[in-house]
Amino acid sequence: MLKLKNTLKRISMLICTSFIALTNMSLPVHAEMVKVQQVADYEDSEHAYRVEGDLHSSEGCSKTSWYTPGFLALKAGGQYVFCIEPWKEVGDDTSVSSTDLRTILNSNPVLRKRLSQIGYYGYWSTKKTRADYTTTQLMIWEERGWKVTQKPSYYDSKKKVIEDKIALSAKELSFNGTTKTVKVNETITLTDTSEVLSDYMKAAGYENPNTNYTVDGVTLRWSGNKLSLTPTAKAKEKFLLRMVNIGAEFVGTPIVYYNGNVQKTSPLNRVDDPTMSEITLNIQKYGHFELKKLDKQSGKVVKKAGVEFDIFKENGTKVATIATNNNGIASLKNLLFGKYYALEKTEPDKYFISNERI
């Protein structure tokens, strides 16, 4: 990735180029070939660094250290990529094809996830500054076993921020796996004591707190670490809210660019196996109620059949007419939960109906 100075650079590049020329004839092509390009600004010395590590003599084009006097980055396929093999180098304008990181690190899922997290939290979820890129690259090389022996002044503080974000990304919502029973138009509020609710909500596309979002007939609203859920009449009787703390466009296995000889590079802009949390609502959509005709003077039930009541929604829409039985009781079953009132036909008194299932 990084340029060597003077003679050492020329010798190293000559060996690498010769090795590539001899082996590319039988190179398997996984996708359309693209060019790896260097983006260098050695005048920007703020980003100078040196890393050192063990020699991988069997890998070809081996080295035990990298040094750059300023900013240096790689691009492939039109996007920034990171070196994931510090003991190899890739020349500017080298042709590579793509595969996925799962294939390259199939036997090491822990390392695969760790690298993808460093890429996402270090670069893709940031403002993507030169400092973000350099910090991410150095963290990747440290993860691969190399040591940063000369580092930019900002490195330690930015690295800590990334490590803190990675640590939080392993947290599930404290109410993960919860099942609640709730009626239509009833609101339940859940508090996330893990304090990561905002990460999940924003990743799921519900970016703004104190804003109503509707998902499958259920209204969602969050603020701080509190999530409120209100089923509407359009909701089904079972509702599952499943979220990960990474945006959908960043979920998956990162791709890797390589040609079998030079260093492997990857944008690391996907997170392999992100943390997931879910909550289930069992929604009671229908209930029933009973009314009793009462004597206005004594307050006792008037045991008289045939006393009719019209049933209205809160907005005045009539939904049914019911009549008392011989015991003076009128009932209505399978009524969608909501706010209703009853109006007796013979004596125009209004009765407000309880929302409870009886």
mmCIF file of C-alpha atoms in Angstrom:
data_model
loop_
_atom_site.group_PDB
_atom_site.id
_atom_site.type_symbol
_atom_site.label_atom_id
_atom_site.label_comp_id
_atom_site.label_asym_id
_atom_site.label_seq_id
_atom_site.Cartn_x
_atom_site.Cartn_y
_atom_site.Cartn_z
ATOM 1 C CA MET A 1 0.000 0.000 0.000
ATOM 2 C CA LEU A 2 2.619 2.486 0.975
ATOM 3 C CA LYS A 3 5.472 3.726 -1.150
ATOM 4 C CA LEU A 4 9.008 2.797 -0.210
ATOM 5 C CA LYS A 5 11.773 5.280 -0.649
ATOM 6 C CA ASN A 6 14.364 5.218 -3.416
ATOM 7 C CA THR A 7 16.137 1.892 -4.101
ATOM 8 C CA LEU A 8 14.189 -0.244 -1.625
ATOM 9 C CA LYS A 9 10.929 0.851 -3.216
ATOM 10 C CA ARG A 10 12.092 0.108 -6.764
ATOM 11 C CA ILE A 11 13.429 -3.336 -5.857
ATOM 12 C CA SER A 12 10.292 -4.260 -3.955
ATOM 13 C CA MET A 13 7.967 -3.100 -6.732
ATOM 14 C CA LEU A 14 10.034 -4.960 -9.349
ATOM 15 C CA ILE A 15 9.782 -8.228 -7.416
ATOM 16 C CA CYS A 16 6.030 -7.798 -6.884
ATOM 17 C CA THR A 17 5.384 -6.883 -10.510
ATOM 18 C CA SER A 18 7.339 -9.886 -11.765
ATOM 19 C CA PHE A 19 5.474 -12.191 -9.400
ATOM 20 C CA ILE A 20 2.132 -10.848 -10.590
ATOM 21 C CA ALA A 21 3.062 -11.186 -14.252
ATOM 22 C CA LEU A 22 3.996 -14.845 -13.811
ATOM 23 C CA THR A 23 0.847 -15.818 -11.946
ATOM 24 C CA ASN A 24 -1.926 -13.692 -13.434
ATOM 25 C CA MET A 25 -2.211 -15.970 -16.479
ATOM 26 C CA SER A 26 -4.324 -18.460 -14.509
ATOM 27 C CA LEU A 27 -5.973 -15.980 -12.171
ATOM 28 C CA PRO A 28 -9.595 -16.923 -11.416
ATOM 29 C CA VAL A 29 -11.925 -14.003 -12.096
ATOM 30 C CA HIS A 30 -14.713 -13.535 -9.533
ATOM 31 C CA ALA A 31 -16.088 -10.343 -11.039
ATOM 32 C CA GLU A 32 -15.219 -7.596 -13.442
ATOM 33 C CA MET A 33 -11.630 -6.449 -12.963
ATOM 34 C CA VAL A 34 -11.081 -3.015 -11.432
ATOM 35 C CA LYS A 35 -8.010 -0.914 -10.744
ATOM 36 C CA VAL A 36 -6.557 -0.165 -7.342
ATOM 37 C CA GLN A 37 -5.442 3.440 -7.208
ATOM 38 C CA GLN A 38 -3.418 5.332 -4.652
ATOM 39 C CA VAL A 39 -4.599 8.659 -3.252
ATOM 40 C CA ALA A 40 -1.526 10.366 -1.799
ATOM 41 C CA ASP A 41 -0.765 13.734 -0.276
ATOM 42 C CA TYR A 42 2.648 13.546 1.353
ATOM 43 C CA GLU A 43 2.537 17.271 2.094
ATOM 44 C CA ASP A 44 -0.178 16.518 4.641
ATOM 45 C CA SER A 45 2.266 15.271 7.259
ATOM 46 C CA GLU A 46 -0.354 15.263 10.010
ATOM 47 C CA HIS A 47 -1.172 11.698 8.938
ATOM 48 C CA ALA A 48 2.379 10.288 8.837
ATOM 49 C CA TYR A 49 2.897 6.909 10.513
ATOM 50 C CA ARG A 50 4.989 3.762 10.695
ATOM 51 C CA VAL A 51 3.861 0.223 11.487
ATOM 52 C CA GLU A 52 5.978 -2.868 12.040
ATOM 53 C CA GLY A 53 5.274 -6.570 12.223
ATOM 54 C CA ASP A 54 6.345 -10.132 11.457
ATOM 55 C CA LEU A 55 7.573 -11.210 8.033
ATOM 56 C CA HIS A 56 5.186 -13.449 6.103
ATOM 57 C CA SER A 57 7.787 -14.930 3.802
ATOM 58 C CA SER A 58 5.398 -17.386 2.181
ATOM 59 C CA GLU A 59 3.007 -14.679 1.050
ATOM 60 C CA GLY A 60 5.190 -13.066 -1.620
ATOM 61 C CA CYS A 61 6.245 -9.392 -1.726
ATOM 62 C CA SER A 62 6.796 -9.631 2.027
ATOM 63 C CA LYS A 63 7.734 -6.756 4.301
ATOM 64 C CA THR A 64 8.075 -6.115 7.999
ATOM 65 C CA SER A 65 7.234 -2.417 8.097
ATOM 66 C CA TRP A 66 5.306 0.355 6.378
ATOM 67 C CA TYR A 67 6.055 4.042 6.520
ATOM 68 C CA THR A 68 4.371 7.049 4.955
ATOM 69 C CA PRO A 69 5.391 10.691 5.398
ATOM 70 C CA GLY A 70 1.839 11.944 4.923
ATOM 71 C CA PHE A 71 -1.659 10.936 3.881
ATOM 72 C CA LEU A 72 -2.009 7.817 1.759
ATOM 73 C CA ALA A 73 -5.165 5.910 0.856
ATOM 74 C CA LEU A 74 -6.387 3.340 -1.665
ATOM 75 C CA LYS A 75 -9.437 3.308 -3.918
ATOM 76 C CA ALA A 76 -10.906 0.388 -5.859
ATOM 77 C CA GLY A 77 -14.162 0.061 -7.699
ATOM 78 C CA GLY A 78 -14.817 3.767 -7.213
ATOM 79 C CA GLN A 79 -14.681 3.705 -3.412
ATOM 80 C CA TYR A 80 -12.102 3.939 -0.659
ATOM 81 C CA VAL A 81 -10.672 0.615 0.493
ATOM 82 C CA PHE A 82 -8.372 -0.513 3.291
ATOM 83 C CA CYS A 83 -5.410 -2.855 3.270
ATOM 84 C CA ILE A 84 -6.140 -6.020 5.287
ATOM 85 C CA GLU A 85 -2.723 -7.597 4.589
ATOM 86 C CA PRO A 86 -0.022 -5.253 5.922
ATOM 87 C CA TRP A 87 2.781 -7.595 4.935
ATOM 88 C CA LYS A 88 2.014 -7.152 1.230
ATOM 89 C CA GLU A 89 1.857 -4.151 -1.030
ATOM 90 C CA VAL A 90 -0.125 -3.236 -4.110
ATOM 91 C CA GLY A 91 1.123 -0.954 -6.808
ATOM 92 C CA ASP A 92 -0.861 1.939 -8.189
ATOM 93 C CA ASP A 93 -3.138 0.914 -11.075
ATOM 94 C CA THR A 94 -3.032 -2.809 -10.227
ATOM 95 C CA SER A 95 -5.892 -4.897 -11.649
ATOM 96 C CA VAL A 96 -7.938 -6.857 -9.113
ATOM 97 C CA SER A 97 -11.241 -8.709 -8.963
ATOM 98 C CA SER A 98 -13.672 -9.088 -6.085
ATOM 99 C CA THR A 99 -14.896 -11.778 -3.770
ATOM 100 C CA ASP A 100 -16.379 -11.509 -0.282
ATOM 101 C CA LEU A 101 -14.692 -11.355 3.098
ATOM 102 C CA ARG A 102 -16.553 -14.451 4.275
ATOM 103 C CA THR A 103 -14.705 -16.457 1.644
ATOM 104 C CA ILE A 104 -11.328 -14.947 2.517
ATOM 105 C CA LEU A 105 -11.752 -15.371 6.301
ATOM 106 C CA ASN A 106 -14.120 -18.312 6.376
ATOM 107 C CA SER A 107 -12.199 -20.015 9.185
ATOM 108 C CA ASN A 108 -12.048 -16.892 11.361
ATOM 109 C CA PRO A 109 -15.524 -15.365 11.836
ATOM 110 C CA VAL A 110 -14.396 -13.417 14.907
ATOM 111 C CA LEU A 111 -11.707 -11.574 12.949
ATOM 112 C CA ARG A 112 -14.093 -11.090 10.035
ATOM 113 C CA LYS A 113 -16.690 -9.391 12.233
ATOM 114 C CA ARG A 114 -14.071 -7.339 14.051
ATOM 115 C CA LEU A 115 -12.613 -5.973 10.794
ATOM 116 C CA SER A 116 -16.050 -5.108 9.467
ATOM 117 C CA GLN A 117 -16.884 -3.254 12.702
ATOM 118 C CA ILE A 118 -13.652 -1.260 12.534
ATOM 119 C CA GLY A 119 -14.448 -0.302 8.944
ATOM 120 C CA TYR A 120 -18.017 0.762 9.709
ATOM 121 C CA TYR A 121 -17.502 2.589 13.011
ATOM 122 C CA GLY A 122 -14.104 3.943 12.034
ATOM 123 C CA TYR A 123 -14.976 5.306 8.607
ATOM 124 C CA TRP A 124 -18.357 4.684 7.006
ATOM 125 C CA SER A 125 -20.448 5.963 9.929
ATOM 126 C CA THR A 126 -18.268 9.090 10.265
ATOM 127 C CA LYS A 127 -17.660 12.254 8.263
ATOM 128 C CA LYS A 128 -14.996 10.285 6.329
ATOM 129 C CA THR A 129 -12.109 12.653 6.918
ATOM 130 C CA ARG A 130 -8.478 11.826 6.258
ATOM 131 C CA ALA A 131 -8.017 11.296 9.982
ATOM 132 C CA ASP A 132 -10.954 8.848 9.985
ATOM 133 C CA TYR A 133 -9.413 6.891 7.112
ATOM 134 C CA THR A 134 -5.925 6.782 8.647
ATOM 135 C CA THR A 135 -7.217 5.753 12.076
ATOM 136 C CA THR A 136 -9.295 2.989 10.546
ATOM 137 C CA GLN A 137 -6.360 1.687 8.518
ATOM 138 C CA LEU A 138 -4.024 1.609 11.517
ATOM 139 C CA MET A 139 -6.619 -0.174 13.677
ATOM 140 C CA ILE A 140 -7.019 -2.819 10.974
ATOM 141 C CA TRP A 141 -3.282 -3.408 10.892
ATOM 142 C CA GLU A 142 -3.133 -3.650 14.670
ATOM 143 C CA GLU A 143 -5.908 -6.214 14.522
ATOM 144 C CA ARG A 144 -3.792 -8.176 12.037
ATOM 145 C CA GLY A 145 -0.965 -8.313 14.557
ATOM 146 C CA TRP A 146 1.217 -5.362 13.587
ATOM 147 C CA LYS A 147 2.306 -2.544 15.888
ATOM 148 C CA VAL A 148 2.005 1.191 15.264
ATOM 149 C CA THR A 149 5.433 2.606 16.154
ATOM 150 C CA GLN A 150 4.840 6.132 14.858
ATOM 151 C CA LYS A 151 1.298 7.469 14.944
ATOM 152 C CA PRO A 152 -0.615 10.657 14.220
ATOM 153 C CA SER A 153 -1.361 12.852 17.232
ATOM 154 C CA TYR A 154 -5.107 12.173 16.974
ATOM 155 C CA TYR A 155 -4.824 8.399 16.762
ATOM 156 C CA ASP A 156 -5.307 7.334 20.381
ATOM 157 C CA SER A 157 -8.360 9.538 21.016
ATOM 158 C CA LYS A 158 -10.104 8.576 17.772
ATOM 159 C CA LYS A 159 -9.303 4.911 18.351
ATOM 160 C CA LYS A 160 -10.963 5.055 21.781
ATOM 161 C CA VAL A 161 -14.137 6.525 20.278
ATOM 162 C CA ILE A 162 -14.274 3.671 17.755
ATOM 163 C CA GLU A 163 -13.612 1.027 20.406
ATOM 164 C CA ASP A 164 -16.392 2.467 22.574
ATOM 165 C CA LYS A 165 -18.826 2.318 19.656
ATOM 166 C CA ILE A 166 -17.866 -1.266 18.881
ATOM 167 C CA ALA A 167 -18.404 -2.213 22.534
ATOM 168 C CA LEU A 168 -21.872 -0.640 22.520
ATOM 169 C CA SER A 169 -22.733 -2.383 19.252
ATOM 170 C CA ALA A 170 -22.683 -5.732 21.054
ATOM 171 C CA LYS A 171 -25.512 -4.636 23.356
ATOM 172 C CA GLU A 172 -29.042 -5.815 22.790
ATOM 173 C CA LEU A 173 -32.004 -3.696 23.820
ATOM 174 C CA SER A 174 -32.767 -4.517 27.448
ATOM 175 C CA PHE A 175 -36.296 -5.561 26.456
ATOM 176 C CA ASN A 176 -35.087 -7.799 23.618
ATOM 177 C CA GLY A 177 -37.272 -10.899 23.372
ATOM 178 C CA THR A 178 -40.165 -9.293 25.260
ATOM 179 C CA THR A 179 -43.758 -10.222 24.382
ATOM 180 C CA LYS A 180 -46.519 -7.836 25.402
ATOM 181 C CA THR A 181 -50.306 -8.003 25.134
ATOM 182 C CA VAL A 182 -51.923 -4.710 24.156
ATOM 183 C CA LYS A 183 -55.292 -3.509 22.889
ATOM 184 C CA VAL A 184 -55.957 -1.490 19.777
ATOM 185 C CA ASN A 185 -55.374 2.220 20.462
ATOM 186 C CA GLU A 186 -53.674 1.402 23.771
ATOM 187 C CA THR A 187 -50.078 2.616 24.208
ATOM 188 C CA ILE A 188 -47.334 0.700 25.959
ATOM 189 C CA THR A 189 -43.957 2.269 26.744
ATOM 190 C CA LEU A 190 -40.732 0.307 27.132
ATOM 191 C CA THR A 191 -37.528 1.649 28.685
ATOM 192 C CA ASP A 192 -34.166 0.472 27.371
ATOM 193 C CA THR A 193 -31.783 0.267 30.316
ATOM 194 C CA SER A 194 -28.961 -0.740 27.931
ATOM 195 C CA GLU A 195 -29.121 2.858 26.637
ATOM 196 C CA VAL A 196 -28.685 1.908 22.974
ATOM 197 C CA LEU A 197 -32.244 2.477 21.735
ATOM 198 C CA SER A 198 -31.305 5.468 19.574
ATOM 199 C CA ASP A 199 -28.770 3.350 17.648
ATOM 200 C CA TYR A 200 -31.410 0.757 16.807
ATOM 201 C CA MET A 201 -34.099 3.279 15.937
ATOM 202 C CA LYS A 202 -31.864 5.367 13.688
ATOM 203 C CA ALA A 203 -30.464 2.288 11.959
ATOM 204 C CA ALA A 204 -34.025 1.103 11.273
ATOM 205 C CA GLY A 205 -34.864 4.412 9.591
ATOM 206 C CA TYR A 206 -36.717 6.037 12.505
ATOM 207 C CA GLU A 207 -34.160 8.800 12.801
ATOM 208 C CA ASN A 208 -36.109 11.531 14.566
ATOM 209 C CA PRO A 209 -37.147 11.290 18.225
ATOM 210 C CA ASN A 210 -40.602 12.512 19.271
ATOM 211 C CA THR A 211 -41.913 11.642 15.801
ATOM 212 C CA ASN A 212 -44.663 9.146 14.955
ATOM 213 C CA TYR A 213 -43.761 6.311 12.575
ATOM 214 C CA THR A 214 -46.256 3.702 11.399
ATOM 215 C CA VAL A 215 -45.114 0.118 10.850
ATOM 216 C CA ASP A 216 -47.637 -2.576 9.866
ATOM 217 C CA GLY A 217 -50.451 -0.660 11.529
ATOM 218 C CA VAL A 218 -48.538 0.073 14.740
ATOM 219 C CA THR A 219 -47.453 3.602 15.641
ATOM 220 C CA LEU A 220 -43.880 3.874 16.957
ATOM 221 C CA ARG A 221 -42.504 6.825 18.861
ATOM 222 C CA TRP A 222 -39.232 7.092 20.741
ATOM 223 C CA SER A 223 -37.394 9.610 22.849
ATOM 224 C CA GLY A 224 -34.151 9.009 24.721
ATOM 225 C CA ASN A 225 -34.338 5.412 25.934
ATOM 226 C CA LYS A 226 -38.132 5.117 25.831
ATOM 227 C CA LEU A 227 -40.068 3.420 23.020
ATOM 228 C CA SER A 228 -43.859 3.744 22.765
ATOM 229 C CA LEU A 229 -45.982 1.387 20.661
ATOM 230 C CA THR A 230 -49.645 1.984 19.819
ATOM 231 C CA PRO A 231 -51.527 -0.575 17.668
ATOM 232 C CA THR A 232 -54.174 0.856 15.337
ATOM 233 C CA ALA A 233 -57.165 -0.865 13.808
ATOM 234 C CA LYS A 234 -55.014 -1.720 10.766
ATOM 235 C CA ALA A 235 -52.595 -3.842 12.791
ATOM 236 C CA LYS A 236 -52.681 -7.632 12.677
ATOM 237 C CA GLU A 237 -53.169 -9.619 15.853
ATOM 238 C CA LYS A 238 -49.435 -10.366 16.090
ATOM 239 C CA PHE A 239 -46.773 -7.739 15.489
ATOM 240 C CA LEU A 240 -43.009 -8.350 15.419
ATOM 241 C CA LEU A 241 -40.559 -5.453 15.539
ATOM 242 C CA ARG A 242 -37.096 -6.762 14.658
ATOM 243 C CA MET A 243 -34.175 -4.342 14.380
ATOM 244 C CA VAL A 244 -30.395 -4.356 14.131
ATOM 245 C CA ASN A 245 -28.176 -1.472 15.171
ATOM 246 C CA ILE A 246 -26.682 -1.036 11.700
ATOM 247 C CA GLY A 247 -28.483 0.607 8.772
ATOM 248 C CA ALA A 248 -29.793 -1.854 6.188
ATOM 249 C CA GLU A 249 -27.384 -0.538 3.552
ATOM 250 C CA PHE A 250 -24.445 -1.487 5.781
ATOM 251 C CA VAL A 251 -25.552 -5.002 6.766
ATOM 252 C CA GLY A 252 -23.821 -7.963 5.149
ATOM 253 C CA THR A 253 -20.400 -9.284 4.270
ATOM 254 C CA PRO A 254 -17.821 -6.803 2.912
ATOM 255 C CA ILE A 255 -16.236 -7.432 -0.457
ATOM 256 C CA VAL A 256 -12.493 -7.899 -0.925
ATOM 257 C CA TYR A 257 -10.435 -6.832 -3.941
ATOM 258 C CA TYR A 258 -7.395 -8.926 -4.831
ATOM 259 C CA ASN A 259 -5.734 -10.909 -7.596
ATOM 260 C CA GLY A 260 -4.091 -13.639 -5.575
ATOM 261 C CA ASN A 261 -0.680 -12.015 -5.331
ATOM 262 C CA VAL A 262 -0.821 -8.447 -4.065
ATOM 263 C CA GLN A 263 -2.355 -7.369 -0.771
ATOM 264 C CA LYS A 264 -6.051 -7.845 -0.219
ATOM 265 C CA THR A 265 -8.043 -4.635 0.158
ATOM 266 C CA SER A 266 -11.623 -4.078 1.232
ATOM 267 C CA PRO A 267 -13.951 -1.109 1.756
ATOM 268 C CA LEU A 268 -15.231 -2.865 4.912
ATOM 269 C CA ASN A 269 -18.503 -0.990 4.467
ATOM 270 C CA ARG A 270 -20.693 -3.879 5.579
ATOM 271 C CA VAL A 271 -21.012 -5.289 9.089
ATOM 272 C CA ASP A 272 -20.913 -9.047 9.287
ATOM 273 C CA ASP A 273 -23.548 -10.413 11.686
ATOM 274 C CA PRO A 274 -24.752 -7.245 13.483
ATOM 275 C CA THR A 275 -26.546 -7.416 16.851
ATOM 276 C CA MET A 276 -30.318 -7.879 16.621
ATOM 277 C CA SER A 277 -33.168 -7.142 19.043
ATOM 278 C CA GLU A 278 -36.894 -7.778 18.743
ATOM 279 C CA ILE A 279 -40.191 -7.305 20.519
ATOM 280 C CA THR A 280 -43.525 -9.043 19.918
ATOM 281 C CA LEU A 281 -47.000 -7.601 20.470
ATOM 282 C CA ASN A 282 -50.076 -9.770 20.836
ATOM 283 C CA ILE A 283 -52.772 -7.308 19.822
ATOM 284 C CA GLN A 284 -56.299 -7.655 21.169
ATOM 285 C CA LYS A 285 -58.419 -6.144 18.452
ATOM 286 C CA TYR A 286 -61.946 -7.044 19.595
ATOM 287 C CA GLY A 287 -63.843 -7.041 22.880
ATOM 288 C CA HIS A 288 -67.423 -6.915 24.119
ATOM 289 C CA PHE A 289 -69.364 -4.964 26.665
ATOM 290 C CA GLU A 290 -72.623 -5.005 28.594
ATOM 291 C CA LEU A 291 -75.069 -2.219 29.521
ATOM 292 C CA LYS A 292 -77.713 -2.300 32.193
ATOM 293 C CA LYS A 293 -80.871 -0.211 32.152
ATOM 294 C CA LEU A 294 -81.009 1.507 35.558
ATOM 295 C CA ASP A 295 -83.923 3.191 37.319
ATOM 296 C CA LYS A 296 -83.040 6.873 37.713
ATOM 297 C CA GLN A 297 -84.570 7.114 41.185
ATOM 298 C CA SER A 298 -83.430 3.912 42.874
ATOM 299 C CA GLY A 299 -80.374 3.118 40.716
ATOM 300 C CA LYS A 300 -81.523 -0.502 40.483
ATOM 301 C CA VAL A 301 -81.517 -2.538 37.273
ATOM 302 C CA VAL A 302 -84.765 -2.345 35.325
ATOM 303 C CA LYS A 303 -85.371 -5.952 34.355
ATOM 304 C CA LYS A 304 -87.183 -5.223 31.158
ATOM 305 C CA ALA A 305 -86.570 -6.677 27.735
ATOM 306 C CA GLY A 306 -86.477 -4.651 24.537
ATOM 307 C CA VAL A 307 -84.955 -1.364 25.745
ATOM 308 C CA GLU A 308 -82.876 -0.264 22.765
ATOM 309 C CA PHE A 309 -79.541 1.518 22.652
ATOM 310 C CA ASP A 310 -77.742 2.928 19.640
ATOM 311 C CA ILE A 311 -73.948 2.462 19.771
ATOM 312 C CA PHE A 312 -71.733 5.178 18.297
ATOM 313 C CA LYS A 313 -68.023 5.698 17.779
ATOM 314 C CA GLU A 314 -66.498 8.676 19.549
ATOM 315 C CA ASN A 315 -66.786 10.661 16.291
ATOM 316 C CA GLY A 316 -70.544 10.059 16.130
ATOM 317 C CA THR A 317 -70.611 7.210 13.590
ATOM 318 C CA LYS A 318 -73.287 4.672 14.475
ATOM 319 C CA VAL A 319 -72.050 1.093 14.613
ATOM 320 C CA ALA A 320 -74.980 -0.939 16.012
ATOM 321 C CA THR A 321 -78.321 -1.023 17.810
ATOM 322 C CA ILE A 322 -78.756 -3.416 20.742
ATOM 323 C CA ALA A 323 -81.609 -4.242 23.106
ATOM 324 C CA THR A 324 -81.850 -5.451 26.699
ATOM 325 C CA ASN A 325 -82.871 -8.998 27.610
ATOM 326 C CA ASN A 326 -85.292 -10.006 30.352
ATOM 327 C CA ASN A 327 -82.646 -9.184 32.962
ATOM 328 C CA GLY A 328 -82.287 -5.620 31.645
ATOM 329 C CA ILE A 329 -78.847 -6.304 30.140
ATOM 330 C CA ALA A 330 -77.791 -5.333 26.596
ATOM 331 C CA SER A 331 -74.523 -6.629 25.136
ATOM 332 C CA LEU A 332 -72.403 -6.335 22.011
ATOM 333 C CA LYS A 333 -69.613 -8.728 21.100
ATOM 334 C CA ASN A 334 -66.596 -8.547 18.751
ATOM 335 C CA LEU A 335 -66.421 -4.781 18.707
ATOM 336 C CA LEU A 336 -63.091 -3.284 17.698
ATOM 337 C CA PHE A 337 -61.439 -1.693 20.711
ATOM 338 C CA GLY A 338 -61.829 2.075 20.765
ATOM 339 C CA LYS A 339 -63.906 4.824 22.291
ATOM 340 C CA TYR A 340 -67.689 4.466 21.954
ATOM 341 C CA TYR A 341 -70.865 5.659 23.608
ATOM 342 C CA ALA A 342 -74.415 4.338 23.857
ATOM 343 C CA LEU A 343 -77.601 6.397 23.475
ATOM 344 C CA GLU A 344 -80.865 5.019 24.796
ATOM 345 C CA LYS A 345 -83.605 5.482 22.232
ATOM 346 C CA THR A 346 -86.599 6.024 24.535
ATOM 347 C CA GLU A 347 -84.754 8.134 27.089
ATOM 348 C CA PRO A 348 -81.959 10.090 25.351
ATOM 349 C CA ASP A 349 -79.303 9.579 28.020
ATOM 350 C CA LYS A 350 -75.743 9.024 26.866
ATOM 351 C CA TYR A 351 -73.725 6.165 28.347
ATOM 352 C CA PHE A 352 -69.951 5.994 27.790
ATOM 353 C CA ILE A 353 -68.758 2.470 27.205
ATOM 354 C CA SER A 354 -65.727 1.009 28.893
ATOM 355 C CA ASN A 355 -62.814 0.053 26.670
ATOM 356 C CA GLU A 356 -62.138 -3.107 28.657
ATOM 357 C CA ARG A 357 -62.652 -6.650 27.434
ATOM 358 C CA ILE A 358 -65.370 -8.180 29.674
#
